[in-house]
Tab-separated table of C-alpha atoms in Angstrom:
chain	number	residue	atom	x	y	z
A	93	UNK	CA	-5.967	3.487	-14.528
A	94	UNK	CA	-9.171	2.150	-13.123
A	95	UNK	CA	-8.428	-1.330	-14.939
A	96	UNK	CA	-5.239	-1.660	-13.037
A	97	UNK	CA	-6.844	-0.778	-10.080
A	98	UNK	CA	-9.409	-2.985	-10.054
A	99	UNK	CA	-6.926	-5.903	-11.131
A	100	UNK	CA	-4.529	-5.244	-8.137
A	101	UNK	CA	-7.950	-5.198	-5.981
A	102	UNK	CA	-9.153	-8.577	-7.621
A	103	UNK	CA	-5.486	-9.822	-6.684
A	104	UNK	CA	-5.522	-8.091	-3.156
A	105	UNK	CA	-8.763	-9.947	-2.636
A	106	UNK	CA	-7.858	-13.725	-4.203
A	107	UNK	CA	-4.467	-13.205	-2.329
A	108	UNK	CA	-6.574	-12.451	1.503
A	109	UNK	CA	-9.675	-15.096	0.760
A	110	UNK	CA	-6.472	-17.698	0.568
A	111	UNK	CA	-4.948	-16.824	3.420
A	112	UNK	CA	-8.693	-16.945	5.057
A	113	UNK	CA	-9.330	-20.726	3.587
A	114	UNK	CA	-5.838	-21.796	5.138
A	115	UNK	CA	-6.601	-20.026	8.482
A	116	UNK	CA	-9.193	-21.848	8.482
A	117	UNK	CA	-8.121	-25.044	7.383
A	118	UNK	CA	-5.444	-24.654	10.577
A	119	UNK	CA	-7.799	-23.693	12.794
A	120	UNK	CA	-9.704	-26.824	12.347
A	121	UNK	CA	-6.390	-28.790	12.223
A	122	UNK	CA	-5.399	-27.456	15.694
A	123	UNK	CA	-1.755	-25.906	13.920
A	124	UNK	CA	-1.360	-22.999	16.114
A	125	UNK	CA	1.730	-22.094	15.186
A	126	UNK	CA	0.696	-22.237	11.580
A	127	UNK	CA	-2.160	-19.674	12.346
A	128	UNK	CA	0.091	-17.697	14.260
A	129	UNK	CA	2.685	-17.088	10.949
A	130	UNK	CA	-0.636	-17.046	8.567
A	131	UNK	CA	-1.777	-14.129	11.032
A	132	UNK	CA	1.703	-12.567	10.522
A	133	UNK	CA	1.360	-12.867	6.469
A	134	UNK	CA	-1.722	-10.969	6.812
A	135	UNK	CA	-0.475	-8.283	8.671
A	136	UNK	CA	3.031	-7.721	6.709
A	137	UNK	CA	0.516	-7.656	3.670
A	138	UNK	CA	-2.409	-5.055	4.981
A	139	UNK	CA	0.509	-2.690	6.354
A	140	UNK	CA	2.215	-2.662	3.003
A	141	UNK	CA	-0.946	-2.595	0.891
A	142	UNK	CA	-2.183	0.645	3.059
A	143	UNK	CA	1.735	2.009	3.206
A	144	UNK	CA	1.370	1.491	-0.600
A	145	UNK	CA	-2.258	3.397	-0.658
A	146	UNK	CA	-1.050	6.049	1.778
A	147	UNK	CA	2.115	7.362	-0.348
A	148	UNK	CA	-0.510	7.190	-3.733
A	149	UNK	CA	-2.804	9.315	-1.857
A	150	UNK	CA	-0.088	12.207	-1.379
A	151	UNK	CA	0.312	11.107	2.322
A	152	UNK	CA	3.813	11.038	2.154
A	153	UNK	CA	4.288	14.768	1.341
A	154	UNK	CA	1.370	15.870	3.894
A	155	UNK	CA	3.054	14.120	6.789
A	156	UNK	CA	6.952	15.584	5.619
A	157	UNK	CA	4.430	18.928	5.798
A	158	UNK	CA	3.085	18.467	9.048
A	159	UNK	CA	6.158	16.905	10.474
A	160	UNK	CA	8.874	19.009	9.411
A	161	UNK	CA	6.609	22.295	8.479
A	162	UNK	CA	7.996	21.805	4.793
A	163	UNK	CA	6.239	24.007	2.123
A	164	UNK	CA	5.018	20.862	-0.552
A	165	UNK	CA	4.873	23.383	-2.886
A	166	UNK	CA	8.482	24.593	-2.333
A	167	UNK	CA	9.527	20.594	-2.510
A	168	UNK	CA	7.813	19.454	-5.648
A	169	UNK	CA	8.718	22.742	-7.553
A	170	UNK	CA	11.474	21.925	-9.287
A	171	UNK	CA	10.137	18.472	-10.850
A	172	UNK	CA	6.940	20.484	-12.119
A	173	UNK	CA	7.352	21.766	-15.956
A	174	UNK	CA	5.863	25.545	-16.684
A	175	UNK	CA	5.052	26.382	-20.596
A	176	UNK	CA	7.938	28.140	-20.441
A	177	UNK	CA	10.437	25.299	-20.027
A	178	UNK	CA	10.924	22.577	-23.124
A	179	UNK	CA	11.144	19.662	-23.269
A	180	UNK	CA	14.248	17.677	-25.053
């Protein structure tokens, strides 16, 4: 799990430093309007990356707990196996 972590981050990274090198590159060339959808990229891609890392964190369940006062122990109960139950 910590390989596929650290590939996504290496990916994450690569993915950001481009879209820093053709900020930049825009910047210099004056394109507003291309800095102003390169600026949009990055922000469509940091919200989904930390909506991704918020839900793998259990941050999903502790805001349905803290919004709708739902027990997440009463919630996740059903999908959790006991040694009592088999498996088919």
């Amino acid at each position: 799990l910590e390989k596929l972590k650290g590939a996504f981050t290496t990916l994450f990274v690569g993915w950001l430093t481009d879209k820093g090198i053709q900020a930049f590159r825009a910047f210099q060339e004056g394109n507003m309007e291309k800095l102003r959808s390169i600026a949009k990229n990055v922000a469509l891609g940091l919200a989904a990356v930390g909506g991704l890392m918020f839900i793998a964190k259990g941050g999903l369940f502790k805001l349905l707990k803290i919004k709708l006062g739902l027990n997440v122990k009463k919630l996740t109960q059903p999908f959790i196996l006991s040694s009592k139950d088999k498996v088919l």
